[in-house]
mmCIF file of C-alpha atoms in Angstrom:
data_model
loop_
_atom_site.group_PDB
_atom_site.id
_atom_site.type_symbol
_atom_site.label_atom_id
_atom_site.label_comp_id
_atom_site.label_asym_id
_atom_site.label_seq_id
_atom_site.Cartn_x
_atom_site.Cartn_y
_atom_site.Cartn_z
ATOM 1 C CA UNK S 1 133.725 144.658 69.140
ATOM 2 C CA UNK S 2 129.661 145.794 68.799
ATOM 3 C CA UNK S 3 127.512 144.571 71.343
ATOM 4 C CA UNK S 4 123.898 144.880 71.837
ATOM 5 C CA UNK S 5 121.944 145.480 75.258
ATOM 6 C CA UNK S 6 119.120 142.940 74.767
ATOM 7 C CA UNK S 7 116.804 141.577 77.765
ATOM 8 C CA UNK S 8 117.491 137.989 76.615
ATOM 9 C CA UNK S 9 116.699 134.941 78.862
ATOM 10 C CA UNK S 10 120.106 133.334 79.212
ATOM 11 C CA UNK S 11 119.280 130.136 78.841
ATOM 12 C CA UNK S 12 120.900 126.804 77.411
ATOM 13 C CA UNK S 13 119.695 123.518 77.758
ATOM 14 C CA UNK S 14 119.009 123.824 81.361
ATOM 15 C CA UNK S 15 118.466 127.210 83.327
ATOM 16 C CA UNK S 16 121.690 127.945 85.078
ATOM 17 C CA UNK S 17 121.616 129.947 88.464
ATOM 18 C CA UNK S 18 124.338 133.550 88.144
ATOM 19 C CA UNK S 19 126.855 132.730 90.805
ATOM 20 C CA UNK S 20 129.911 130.863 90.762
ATOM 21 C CA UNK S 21 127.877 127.414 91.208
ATOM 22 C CA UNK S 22 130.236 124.395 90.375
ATOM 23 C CA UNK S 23 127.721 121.341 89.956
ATOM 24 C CA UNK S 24 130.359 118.914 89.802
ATOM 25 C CA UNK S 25 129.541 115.374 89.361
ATOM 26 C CA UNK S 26 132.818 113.779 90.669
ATOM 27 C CA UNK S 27 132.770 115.513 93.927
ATOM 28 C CA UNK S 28 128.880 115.958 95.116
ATOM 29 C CA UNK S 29 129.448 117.907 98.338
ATOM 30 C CA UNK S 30 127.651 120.396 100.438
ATOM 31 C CA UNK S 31 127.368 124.208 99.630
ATOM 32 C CA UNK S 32 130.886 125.473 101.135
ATOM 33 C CA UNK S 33 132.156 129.628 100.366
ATOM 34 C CA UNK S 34 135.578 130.619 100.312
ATOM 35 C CA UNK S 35 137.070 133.955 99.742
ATOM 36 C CA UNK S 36 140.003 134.388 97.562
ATOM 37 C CA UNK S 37 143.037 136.028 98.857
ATOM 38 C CA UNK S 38 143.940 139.488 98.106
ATOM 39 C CA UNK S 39 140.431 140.907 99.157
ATOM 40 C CA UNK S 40 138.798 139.778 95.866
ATOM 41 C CA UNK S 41 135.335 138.506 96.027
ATOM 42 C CA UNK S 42 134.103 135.242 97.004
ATOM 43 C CA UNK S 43 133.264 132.750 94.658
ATOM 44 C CA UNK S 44 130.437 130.392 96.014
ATOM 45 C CA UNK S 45 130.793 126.535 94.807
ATOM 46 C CA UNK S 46 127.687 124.456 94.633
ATOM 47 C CA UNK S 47 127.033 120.489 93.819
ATOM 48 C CA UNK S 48 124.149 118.261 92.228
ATOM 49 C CA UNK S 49 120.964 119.177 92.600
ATOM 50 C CA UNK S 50 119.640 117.266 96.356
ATOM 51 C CA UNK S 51 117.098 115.313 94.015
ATOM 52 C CA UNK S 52 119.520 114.206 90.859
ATOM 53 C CA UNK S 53 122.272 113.023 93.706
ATOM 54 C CA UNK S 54 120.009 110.983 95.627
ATOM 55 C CA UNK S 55 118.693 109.304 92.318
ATOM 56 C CA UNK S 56 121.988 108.822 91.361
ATOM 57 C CA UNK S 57 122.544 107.109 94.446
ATOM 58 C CA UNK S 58 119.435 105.164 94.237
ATOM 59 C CA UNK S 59 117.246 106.491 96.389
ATOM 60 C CA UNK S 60 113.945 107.524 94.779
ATOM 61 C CA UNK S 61 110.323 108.365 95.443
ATOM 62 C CA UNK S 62 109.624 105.258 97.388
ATOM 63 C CA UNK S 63 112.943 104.815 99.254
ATOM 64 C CA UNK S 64 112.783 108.474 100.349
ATOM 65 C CA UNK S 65 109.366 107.364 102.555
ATOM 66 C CA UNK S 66 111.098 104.380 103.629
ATOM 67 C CA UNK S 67 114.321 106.089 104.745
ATOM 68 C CA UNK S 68 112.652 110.251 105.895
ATOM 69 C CA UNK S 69 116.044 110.810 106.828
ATOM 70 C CA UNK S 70 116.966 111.498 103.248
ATOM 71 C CA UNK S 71 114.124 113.856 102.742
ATOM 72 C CA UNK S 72 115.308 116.549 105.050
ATOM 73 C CA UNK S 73 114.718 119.555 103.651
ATOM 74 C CA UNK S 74 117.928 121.627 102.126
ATOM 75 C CA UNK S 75 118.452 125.249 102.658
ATOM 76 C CA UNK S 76 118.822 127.411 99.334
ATOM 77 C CA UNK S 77 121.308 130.092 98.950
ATOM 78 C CA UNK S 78 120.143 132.899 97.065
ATOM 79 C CA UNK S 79 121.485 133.881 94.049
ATOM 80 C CA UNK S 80 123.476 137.618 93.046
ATOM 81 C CA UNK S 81 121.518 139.720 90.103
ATOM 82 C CA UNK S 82 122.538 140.033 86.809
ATOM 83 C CA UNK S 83 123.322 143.245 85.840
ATOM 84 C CA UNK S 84 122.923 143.439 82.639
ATOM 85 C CA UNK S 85 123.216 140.763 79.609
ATOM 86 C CA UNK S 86 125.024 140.981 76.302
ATOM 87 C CA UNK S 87 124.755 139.403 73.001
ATOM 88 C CA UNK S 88 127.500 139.584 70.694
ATOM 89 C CA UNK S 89 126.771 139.042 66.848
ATOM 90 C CA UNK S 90 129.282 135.934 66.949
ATOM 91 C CA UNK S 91 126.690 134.622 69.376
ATOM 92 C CA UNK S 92 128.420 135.272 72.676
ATOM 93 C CA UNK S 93 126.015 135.918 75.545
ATOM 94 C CA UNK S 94 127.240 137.633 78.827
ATOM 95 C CA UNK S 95 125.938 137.865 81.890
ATOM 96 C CA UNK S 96 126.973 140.999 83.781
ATOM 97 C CA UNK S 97 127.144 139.969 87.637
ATOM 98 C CA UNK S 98 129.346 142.284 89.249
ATOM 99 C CA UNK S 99 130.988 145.564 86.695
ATOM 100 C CA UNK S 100 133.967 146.338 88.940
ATOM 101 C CA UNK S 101 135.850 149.481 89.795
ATOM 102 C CA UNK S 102 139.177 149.234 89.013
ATOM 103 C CA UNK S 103 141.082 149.905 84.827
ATOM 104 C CA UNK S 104 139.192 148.505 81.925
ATOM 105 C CA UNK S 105 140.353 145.668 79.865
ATOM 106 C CA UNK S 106 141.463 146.452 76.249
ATOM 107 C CA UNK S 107 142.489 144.636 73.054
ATOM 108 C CA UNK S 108 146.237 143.840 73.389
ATOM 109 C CA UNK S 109 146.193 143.903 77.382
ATOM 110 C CA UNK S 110 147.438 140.777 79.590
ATOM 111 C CA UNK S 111 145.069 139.917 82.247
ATOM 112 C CA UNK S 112 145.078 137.284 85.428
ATOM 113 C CA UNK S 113 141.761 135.851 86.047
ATOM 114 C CA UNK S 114 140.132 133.320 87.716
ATOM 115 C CA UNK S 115 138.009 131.267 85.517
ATOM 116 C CA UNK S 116 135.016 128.237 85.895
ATOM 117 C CA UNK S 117 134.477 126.337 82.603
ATOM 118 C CA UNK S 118 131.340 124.549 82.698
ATOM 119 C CA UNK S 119 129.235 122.174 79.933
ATOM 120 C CA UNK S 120 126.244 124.139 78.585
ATOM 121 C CA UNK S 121 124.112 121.173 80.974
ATOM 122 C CA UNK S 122 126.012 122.477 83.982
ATOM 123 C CA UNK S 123 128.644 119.673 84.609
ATOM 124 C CA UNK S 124 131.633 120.772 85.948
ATOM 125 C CA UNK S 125 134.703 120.874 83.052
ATOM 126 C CA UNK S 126 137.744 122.910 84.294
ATOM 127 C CA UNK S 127 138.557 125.565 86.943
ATOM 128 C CA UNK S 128 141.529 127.583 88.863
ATOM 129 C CA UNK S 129 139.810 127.256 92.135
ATOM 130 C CA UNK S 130 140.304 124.532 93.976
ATOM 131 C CA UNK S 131 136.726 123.065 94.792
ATOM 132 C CA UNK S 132 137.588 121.803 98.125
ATOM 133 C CA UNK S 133 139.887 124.088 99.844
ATOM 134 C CA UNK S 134 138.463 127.197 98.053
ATOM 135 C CA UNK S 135 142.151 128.194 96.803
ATOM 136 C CA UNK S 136 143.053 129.936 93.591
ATOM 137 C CA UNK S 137 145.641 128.978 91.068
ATOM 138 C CA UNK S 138 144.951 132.229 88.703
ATOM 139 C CA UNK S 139 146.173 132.223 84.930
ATOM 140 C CA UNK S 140 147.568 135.182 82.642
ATOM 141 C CA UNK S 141 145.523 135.708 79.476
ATOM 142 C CA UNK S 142 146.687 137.774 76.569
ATOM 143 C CA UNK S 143 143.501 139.344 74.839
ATOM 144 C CA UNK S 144 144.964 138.503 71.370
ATOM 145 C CA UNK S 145 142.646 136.211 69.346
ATOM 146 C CA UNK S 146 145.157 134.190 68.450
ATOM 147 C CA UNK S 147 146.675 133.057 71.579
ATOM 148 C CA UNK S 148 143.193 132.648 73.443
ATOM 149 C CA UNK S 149 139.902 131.059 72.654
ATOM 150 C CA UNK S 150 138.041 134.180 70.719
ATOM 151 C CA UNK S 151 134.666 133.860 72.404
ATOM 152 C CA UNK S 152 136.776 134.780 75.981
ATOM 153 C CA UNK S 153 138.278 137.696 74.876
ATOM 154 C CA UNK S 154 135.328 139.625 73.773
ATOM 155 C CA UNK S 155 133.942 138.753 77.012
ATOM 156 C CA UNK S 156 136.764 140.201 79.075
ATOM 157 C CA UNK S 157 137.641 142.687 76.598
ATOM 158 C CA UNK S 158 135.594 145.948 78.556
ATOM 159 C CA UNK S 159 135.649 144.369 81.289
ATOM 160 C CA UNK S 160 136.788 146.271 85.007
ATOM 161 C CA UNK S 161 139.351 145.131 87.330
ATOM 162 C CA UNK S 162 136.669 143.175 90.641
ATOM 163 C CA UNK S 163 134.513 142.349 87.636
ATOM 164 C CA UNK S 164 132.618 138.539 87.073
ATOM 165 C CA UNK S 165 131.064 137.869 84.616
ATOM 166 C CA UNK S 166 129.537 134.582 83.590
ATOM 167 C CA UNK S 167 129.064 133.462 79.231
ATOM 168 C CA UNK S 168 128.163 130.928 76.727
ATOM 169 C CA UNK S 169 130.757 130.744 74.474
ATOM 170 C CA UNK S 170 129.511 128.976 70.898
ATOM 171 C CA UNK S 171 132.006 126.269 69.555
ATOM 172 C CA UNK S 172 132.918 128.705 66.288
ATOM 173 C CA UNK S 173 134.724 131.585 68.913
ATOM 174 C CA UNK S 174 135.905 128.416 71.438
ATOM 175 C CA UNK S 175 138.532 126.054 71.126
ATOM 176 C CA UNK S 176 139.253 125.875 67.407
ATOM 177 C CA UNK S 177 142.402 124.371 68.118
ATOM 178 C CA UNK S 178 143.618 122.924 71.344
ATOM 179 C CA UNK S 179 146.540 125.432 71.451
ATOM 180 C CA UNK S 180 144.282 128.377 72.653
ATOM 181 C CA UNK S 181 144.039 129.236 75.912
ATOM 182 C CA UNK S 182 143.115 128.926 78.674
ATOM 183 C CA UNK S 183 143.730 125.291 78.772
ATOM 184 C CA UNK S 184 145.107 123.127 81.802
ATOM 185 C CA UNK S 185 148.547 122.020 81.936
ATOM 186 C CA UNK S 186 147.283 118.481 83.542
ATOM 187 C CA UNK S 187 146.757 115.722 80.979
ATOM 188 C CA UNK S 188 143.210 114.630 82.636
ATOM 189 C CA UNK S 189 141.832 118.050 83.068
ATOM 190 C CA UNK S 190 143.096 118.922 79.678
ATOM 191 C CA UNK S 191 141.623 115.992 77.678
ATOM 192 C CA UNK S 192 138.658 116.901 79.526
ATOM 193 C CA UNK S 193 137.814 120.018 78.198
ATOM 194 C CA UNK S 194 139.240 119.378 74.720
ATOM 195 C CA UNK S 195 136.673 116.418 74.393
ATOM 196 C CA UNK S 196 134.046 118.954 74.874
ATOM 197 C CA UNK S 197 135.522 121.476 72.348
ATOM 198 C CA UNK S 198 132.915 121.072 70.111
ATOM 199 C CA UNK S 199 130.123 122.160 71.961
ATOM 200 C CA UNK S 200 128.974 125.280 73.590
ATOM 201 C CA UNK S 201 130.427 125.973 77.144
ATOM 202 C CA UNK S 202 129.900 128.286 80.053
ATOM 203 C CA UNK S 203 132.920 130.570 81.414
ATOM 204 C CA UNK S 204 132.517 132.603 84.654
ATOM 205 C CA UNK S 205 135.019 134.592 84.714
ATOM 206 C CA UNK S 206 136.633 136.980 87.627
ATOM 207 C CA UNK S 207 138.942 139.577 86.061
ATOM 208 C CA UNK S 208 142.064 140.075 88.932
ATOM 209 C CA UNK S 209 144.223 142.377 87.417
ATOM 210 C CA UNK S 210 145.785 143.886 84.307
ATOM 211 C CA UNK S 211 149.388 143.074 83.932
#
């Protein structure tokens, strides 16, 4: 796999922060952290922008001056650096957010990670951490092309055991078929991300172990 080191913007249709930010538009809750167990990192889950859920909810310019209570000011969290970014010639680009210490990933290897699979506008698709109770559910990947989506394994292929890294994935490397993985073993969640198969998506990705 060639990759270039290129200082790209990595941007899709909207400009997406570089931590573990889940806006999800079922469940628009506060800011809340959890850590996962086994000492890995902490994978910070976010909601709606403050402004999009109060429109949603009806409550725009002139009902924010009627009701001040709603225009309380929200704290931001700030937001890890990038590393590096990567962009693959099948038009895979990475975000390097944290390299890791531990073995490197290679072609033919079987990995657990802990994954976020986002729309390229943000919206919340799929992930193995609970978004509520901040609990992990973490899946075994084979890096073989032809068990899991292509576009995933160059991104975890080379990459260190405490690593995260965050991609756009185009639909030509995603989910050709609907047999790749990863894909969720619930009907709703699976129909989910299948409906978006063909466009691009986001993967953050936190690379556990190599089995």
């Amino acid at each position: 796999m060639q990759m270039q080191l290129q200082a790209l913007s990595f941007q899709t249709s909207a400009q997406l922060p570089c931590s573990f930010n889940f806006p999800a538009a079922r469940h628009p809750k506060d800011v809340m952290t959890k850590h996962l167990r086994g000492g890995h990192r902490s994978i910070s889950v976010k909601s709606l922008p403050r402004r999009v859920l109060l429109q949603l909810m009806g409550f725009g310019p002139i009902s924010l001056c009627t009701y001040p209570l709603f225009a309380a000011p929200v704290q931001v969290m700030d937001e890890p650096e990038v590393i590096r970014t990567l962009k693959l010639s099948n038009g895979v680009r990475i975000q390097e957010i944290i390299e890791g210490e531990g073995p490197e990933a290679h072609d033919g290897d079987s990995v657990q990670v802990n994954y976020v699979c986002r729309r390229s506008n943000g919206y919340f698709v799929h992930s193995t951490v609970d978004q509520f109770s901040g609990e992990s559910a973490p899946v075994t990947l084979p890096l073989d092309e032809n068990q899991i989506i292509k576009g995933l394994k160059d991104v975890l292929t080379g990459m260190k055991v405490g690593g995260k890294r965050r991609a756009l994935i185009p639909p030509s490397v995603g989910y050709i078929n609907e047999n790749l993985k990863p894909i969720p073993e619930e009907f709703g969640p699976r129909r989910s991300l299948l409906s978006h198969a063909k466009e691009p998506l986001i993967f953050e990705v936190q690379l556990l172990k190599i089995l």
